Structure formats: C-alpha cells, structure tokens
Coordinates of C-alpha atoms in Angstrom, one line a residue:
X18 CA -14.0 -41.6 4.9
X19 CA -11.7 -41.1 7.2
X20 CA -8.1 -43.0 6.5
X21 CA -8.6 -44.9 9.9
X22 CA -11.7 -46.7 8.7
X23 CA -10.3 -47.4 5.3
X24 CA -7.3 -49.0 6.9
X25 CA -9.6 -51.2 8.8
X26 CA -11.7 -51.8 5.6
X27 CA -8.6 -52.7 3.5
X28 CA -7.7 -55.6 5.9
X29 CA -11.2 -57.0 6.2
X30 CA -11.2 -57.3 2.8
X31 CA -7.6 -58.7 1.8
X32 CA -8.9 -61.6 4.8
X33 CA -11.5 -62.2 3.2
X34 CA -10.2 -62.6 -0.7
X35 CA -7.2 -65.1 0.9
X36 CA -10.1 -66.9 2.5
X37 CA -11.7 -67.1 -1.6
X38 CA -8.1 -68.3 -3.1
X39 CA -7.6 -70.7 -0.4
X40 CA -11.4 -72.1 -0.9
X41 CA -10.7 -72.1 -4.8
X42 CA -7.4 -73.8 -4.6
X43 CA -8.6 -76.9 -1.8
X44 CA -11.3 -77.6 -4.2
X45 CA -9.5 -77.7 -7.4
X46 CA -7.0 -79.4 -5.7
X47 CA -9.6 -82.2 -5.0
X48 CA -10.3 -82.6 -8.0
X49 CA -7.4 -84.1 -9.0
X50 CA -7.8 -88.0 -9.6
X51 CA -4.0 -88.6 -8.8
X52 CA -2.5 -87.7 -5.2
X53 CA 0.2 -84.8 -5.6
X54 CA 4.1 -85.9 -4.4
X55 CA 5.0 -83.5 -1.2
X56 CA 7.4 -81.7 -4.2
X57 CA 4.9 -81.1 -6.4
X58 CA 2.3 -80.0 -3.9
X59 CA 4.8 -77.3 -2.3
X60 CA 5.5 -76.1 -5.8
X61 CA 1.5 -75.7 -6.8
X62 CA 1.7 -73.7 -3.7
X63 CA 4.0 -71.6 -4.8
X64 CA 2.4 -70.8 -7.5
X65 CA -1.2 -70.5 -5.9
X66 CA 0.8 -68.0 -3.1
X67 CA 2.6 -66.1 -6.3
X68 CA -0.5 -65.2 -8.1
X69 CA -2.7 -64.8 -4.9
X70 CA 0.0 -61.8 -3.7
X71 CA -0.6 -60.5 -7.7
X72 CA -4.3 -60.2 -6.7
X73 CA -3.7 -58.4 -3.3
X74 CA -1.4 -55.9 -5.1
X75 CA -3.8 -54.8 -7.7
X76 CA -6.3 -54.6 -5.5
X77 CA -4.2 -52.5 -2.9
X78 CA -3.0 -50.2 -5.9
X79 CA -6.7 -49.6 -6.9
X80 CA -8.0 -49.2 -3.6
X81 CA -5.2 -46.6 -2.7
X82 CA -5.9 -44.7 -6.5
X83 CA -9.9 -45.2 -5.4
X84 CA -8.8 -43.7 -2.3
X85 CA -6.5 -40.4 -3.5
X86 CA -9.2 -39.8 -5.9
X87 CA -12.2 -39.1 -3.6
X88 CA -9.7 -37.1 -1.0
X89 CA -9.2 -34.7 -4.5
X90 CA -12.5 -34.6 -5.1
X91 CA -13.4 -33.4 -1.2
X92 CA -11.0 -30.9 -1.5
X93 CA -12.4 -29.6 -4.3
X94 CA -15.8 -29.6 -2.9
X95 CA -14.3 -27.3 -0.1
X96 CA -12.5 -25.1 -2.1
X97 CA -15.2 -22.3 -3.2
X98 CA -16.3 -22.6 0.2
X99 CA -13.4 -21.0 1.4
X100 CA -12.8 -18.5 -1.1
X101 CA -16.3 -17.5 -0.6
X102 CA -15.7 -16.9 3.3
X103 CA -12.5 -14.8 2.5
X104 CA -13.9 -12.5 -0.2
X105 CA -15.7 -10.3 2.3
X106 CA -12.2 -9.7 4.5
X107 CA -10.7 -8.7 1.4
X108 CA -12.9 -6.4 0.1
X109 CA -12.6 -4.7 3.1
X110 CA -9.3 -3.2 2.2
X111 CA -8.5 0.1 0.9
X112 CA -7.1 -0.2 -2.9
X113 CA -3.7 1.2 -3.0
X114 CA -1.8 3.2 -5.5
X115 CA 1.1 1.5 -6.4
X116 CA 2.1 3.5 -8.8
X117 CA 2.5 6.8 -6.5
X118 CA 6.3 7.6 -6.9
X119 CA 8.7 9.0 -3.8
X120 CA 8.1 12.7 -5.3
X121 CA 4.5 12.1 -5.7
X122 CA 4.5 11.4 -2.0
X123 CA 6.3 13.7 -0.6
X124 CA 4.4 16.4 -2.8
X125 CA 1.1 15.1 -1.2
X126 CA 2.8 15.1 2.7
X127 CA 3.9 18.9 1.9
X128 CA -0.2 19.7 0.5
X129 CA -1.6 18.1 3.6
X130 CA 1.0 20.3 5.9
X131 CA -0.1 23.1 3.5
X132 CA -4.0 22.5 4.6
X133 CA -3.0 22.4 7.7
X134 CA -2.2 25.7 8.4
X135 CA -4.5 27.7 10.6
X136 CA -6.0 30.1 8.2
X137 CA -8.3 31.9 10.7
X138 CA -4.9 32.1 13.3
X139 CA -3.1 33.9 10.7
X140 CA -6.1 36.4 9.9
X141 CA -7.0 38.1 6.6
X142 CA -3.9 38.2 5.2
X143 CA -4.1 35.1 4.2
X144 CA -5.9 34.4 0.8
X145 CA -6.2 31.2 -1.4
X146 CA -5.8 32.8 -5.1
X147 CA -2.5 31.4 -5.5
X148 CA -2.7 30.9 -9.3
X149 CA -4.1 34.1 -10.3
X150 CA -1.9 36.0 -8.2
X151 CA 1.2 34.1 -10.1
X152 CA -0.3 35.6 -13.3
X153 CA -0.6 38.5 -12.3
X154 CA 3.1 38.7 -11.1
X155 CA 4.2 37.6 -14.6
X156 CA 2.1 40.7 -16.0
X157 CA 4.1 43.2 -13.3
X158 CA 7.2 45.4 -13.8
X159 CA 9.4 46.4 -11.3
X160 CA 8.3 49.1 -8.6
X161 CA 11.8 49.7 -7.0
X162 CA 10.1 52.6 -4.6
X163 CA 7.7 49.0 -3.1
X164 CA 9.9 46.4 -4.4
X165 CA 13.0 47.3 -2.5
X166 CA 11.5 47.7 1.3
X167 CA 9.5 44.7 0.6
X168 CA 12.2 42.5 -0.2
X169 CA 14.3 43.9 2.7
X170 CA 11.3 43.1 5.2
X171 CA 10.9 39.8 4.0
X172 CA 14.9 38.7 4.2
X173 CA 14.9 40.3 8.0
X174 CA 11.5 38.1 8.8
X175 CA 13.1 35.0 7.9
X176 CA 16.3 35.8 9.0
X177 CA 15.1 36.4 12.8
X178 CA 12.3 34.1 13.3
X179 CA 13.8 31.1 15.2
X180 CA 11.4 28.5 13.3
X181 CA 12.5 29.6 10.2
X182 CA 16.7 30.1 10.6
X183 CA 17.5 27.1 9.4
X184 CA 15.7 27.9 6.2
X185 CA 17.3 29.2 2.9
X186 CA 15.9 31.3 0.2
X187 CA 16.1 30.1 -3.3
X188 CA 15.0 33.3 -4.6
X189 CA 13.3 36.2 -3.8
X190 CA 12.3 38.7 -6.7
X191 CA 10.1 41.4 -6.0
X192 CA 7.9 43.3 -8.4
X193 CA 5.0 46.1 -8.4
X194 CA 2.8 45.0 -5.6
X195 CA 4.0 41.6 -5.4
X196 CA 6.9 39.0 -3.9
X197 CA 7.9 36.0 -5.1
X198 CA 9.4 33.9 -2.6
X199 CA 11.0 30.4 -2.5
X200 CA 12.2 28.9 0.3
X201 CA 14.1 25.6 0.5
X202 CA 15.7 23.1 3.1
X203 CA 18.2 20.5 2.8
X204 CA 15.4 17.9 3.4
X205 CA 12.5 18.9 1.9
X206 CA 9.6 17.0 3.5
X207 CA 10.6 19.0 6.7
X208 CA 9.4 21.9 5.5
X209 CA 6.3 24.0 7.5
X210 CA 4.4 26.1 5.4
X211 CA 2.7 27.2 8.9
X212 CA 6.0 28.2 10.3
X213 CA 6.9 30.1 7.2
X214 CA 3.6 32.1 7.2
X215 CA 3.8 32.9 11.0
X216 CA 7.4 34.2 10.3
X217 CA 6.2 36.8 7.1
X218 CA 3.7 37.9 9.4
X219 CA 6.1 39.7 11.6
X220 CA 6.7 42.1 8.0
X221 CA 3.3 43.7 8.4
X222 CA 4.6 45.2 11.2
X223 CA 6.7 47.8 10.0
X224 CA 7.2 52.1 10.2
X225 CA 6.9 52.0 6.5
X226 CA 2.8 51.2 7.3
X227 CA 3.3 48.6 4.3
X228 CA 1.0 45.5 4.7
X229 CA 1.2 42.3 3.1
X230 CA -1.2 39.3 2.1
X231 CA 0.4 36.0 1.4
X232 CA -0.6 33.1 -0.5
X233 CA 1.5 30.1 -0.8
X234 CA 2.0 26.8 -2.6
X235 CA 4.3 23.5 -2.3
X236 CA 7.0 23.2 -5.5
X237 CA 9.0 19.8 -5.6
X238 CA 12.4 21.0 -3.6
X239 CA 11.1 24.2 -1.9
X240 CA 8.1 25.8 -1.1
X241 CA 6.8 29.2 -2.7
X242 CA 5.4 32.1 -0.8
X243 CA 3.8 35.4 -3.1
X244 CA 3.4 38.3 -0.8
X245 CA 1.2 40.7 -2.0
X246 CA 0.5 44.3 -1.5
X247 CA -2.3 45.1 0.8
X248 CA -3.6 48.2 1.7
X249 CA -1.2 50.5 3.7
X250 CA -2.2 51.8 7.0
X251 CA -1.6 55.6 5.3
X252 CA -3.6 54.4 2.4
X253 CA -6.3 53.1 4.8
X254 CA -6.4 56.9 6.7
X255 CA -6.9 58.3 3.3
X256 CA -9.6 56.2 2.8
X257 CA -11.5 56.9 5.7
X258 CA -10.7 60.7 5.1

C-alpha cells in the first residue's frame, strides 16, 4: 500500500476512535446522578484527554510496526526476482585467473609474440623441435672447425641488423652442429622473437656455404635461439653428384 494512502487511512481512523471516546465519555458522564462542579468536570477531562492520547499512541506505534513489517516483507518478495534477472548478465563473463603472477604474464605476452612469427615468411629454416634439439645439444662436444665460424656469423647478424642493435647477448656457446643463443633486453616484454629470426637469417648467407635452421623459445629475462646445422650448399652439390 502505498505510504500516501496509509497516511490518509491513519487519520480516518484516529477521527473516528476520538469520535468513540468522546461517545463513551458523554454517556458515562450522564450517568452520573449528581451534576459535576466546573473544577471537577475540567479535571475528568483531563483525564478522559490523558488516556484517549494513550490510545492514539499505541495505536499509531502498531500501525507504523504493521506498516514497516509488510514493506520488509515486499522487499523480500522482490528480492529473488532480481537476482534471477542478473544471473544471466553475469554468467556472461569470462572467469579470470587471479592468481596469474607479473612473470606468468609477461611469459604468456612473449609465447603469443612467439606464435606470431611468420613461419612460412622465414622459409624452411625454421623448425618447431625446440626440446629435442636442446637435448641433443647437451649430448654434443665441441666442433671448433663449425663451432667457431658459426658463432662469428651469428655475433655479426645481430650486431648489424638495425632491429636487433639494441639487443644484448647473454651467451652464445656453440657446439658440433649446434648454437645456443640467448638474447636479452633491458625490458624484457619488448622483446621480438620475429625480429630476432629475420636478423639470424642474414647468417645463411655466407662464402663459407654454411646454412642454418633455427628454433627458438621464450626463457623468463631473455629469449633463446638454437641454430642448427643444416645442409651446406657444398654438401648439397655432393649430394646431387
């Protein structure tokens, strides 16, 4: 009910319980068999006022309870309603891992930019098998007469490719038929795998004939690069002899 038309119900019925008192208190007072003095009658209305006001307070603090009680109970009636109406907006939203740490992130940001690279741009000497080609580096020993051109190549690559200058390199150790390279930055969410590739590619051409695959992999500070033997172009004409 709205508080309007409670207001207006509330007076109404306080009119109309005066109206009773007053009724009650003219006939009682009639049937009195002596006439009340002008003091004593002011006085019995005194009284009659004192406990009619008592009566209109209790019923004004019940109605008003009555009242608070039934606005509680509508809002409870309209509560599930609107959670109901609000679950489907909700659900609608993605869950989120709160618990993914700074590294964690930046980690994922440098995978993405890893599986970003243009593998087809870059050709065949690109390959994927990073992990078996890390143990098979652990296996190698050291094959100065490859090791030390390839590791020479590799330095001059990075050195003059304008994308990669600002680069540093972390370490560089090469073996038999294989490099391992790690290349860091001062910030290193920056870092471009593509731009690194690109920048080794320029090592395949070389008068050695030497020729190079790559496969590379984000660490947590740095990102690391094995470059791998490939067939030589004079190893290729001896095939095809």
């Amino acid at each position: 009910m709205p508080r309007s038309r409670t207001a207006k119900f509330m007076h109404m019925f306080y009119i109309l319980v005066i109206a009773v008192l007053l009724t009650l208190l003219f006939v009682e007072r009639q049937q009195h068999t002596a006439p009340l003095t002008r003091e004593e009658l002011s006085t019995e209305l005194e009284r009659q006022q004192d406990v009619l006001n008592a009566h209109i307070e209790r019923l004004h603090s019940q109605t008003e309870q009555q009242f608070t009680e039934l606005a509680t109970r509508f809002e409870r009636q309209q509560q599930p309603a609107s959670i109901t109406s609000s679950a489907p907006a909700s659900s609608q939203n993605p869950p989120v891992n709160q618990m993914e740490t700074p590294t964690e992130a930046a980690a994922d940001t440098s995978t993405r930019s890893m599986q970003s690279v243009d593998y087809a741009q870059l050709g065949a000497a690109m390959t994927n098998d990073f992990d078996a080609r890390q143990r098979e580096f652990s296996m190698q020993s050291v094959d100065p007469y490859w090791a030390d051109p390839s590791r020479a190549l590799i330095r001059d690559a990075l050195a003059t490719s304008p994308a990669t200058q600002a680069l540093s390199i972390a370490g560089l150790e090469c073996r038999s038929s294989i490099c391992q390279l790690d290349v860091s930055q001062q910030n290193p969410d920056s870092l471009q795998p593509a731009q690194i590739l690109q920048a080794l590619q320029t090592i395949n051409q070389n008068e050695e004939g030497l020729r190079y695959q790559f496969a590379g992999q984000p660490l947590d500070d740095s990102y690391r690069v094995l470059v791998i033997r490939s067939q030589s172009s004079t190893e290729a004409n001896d095939t095809d002899d």
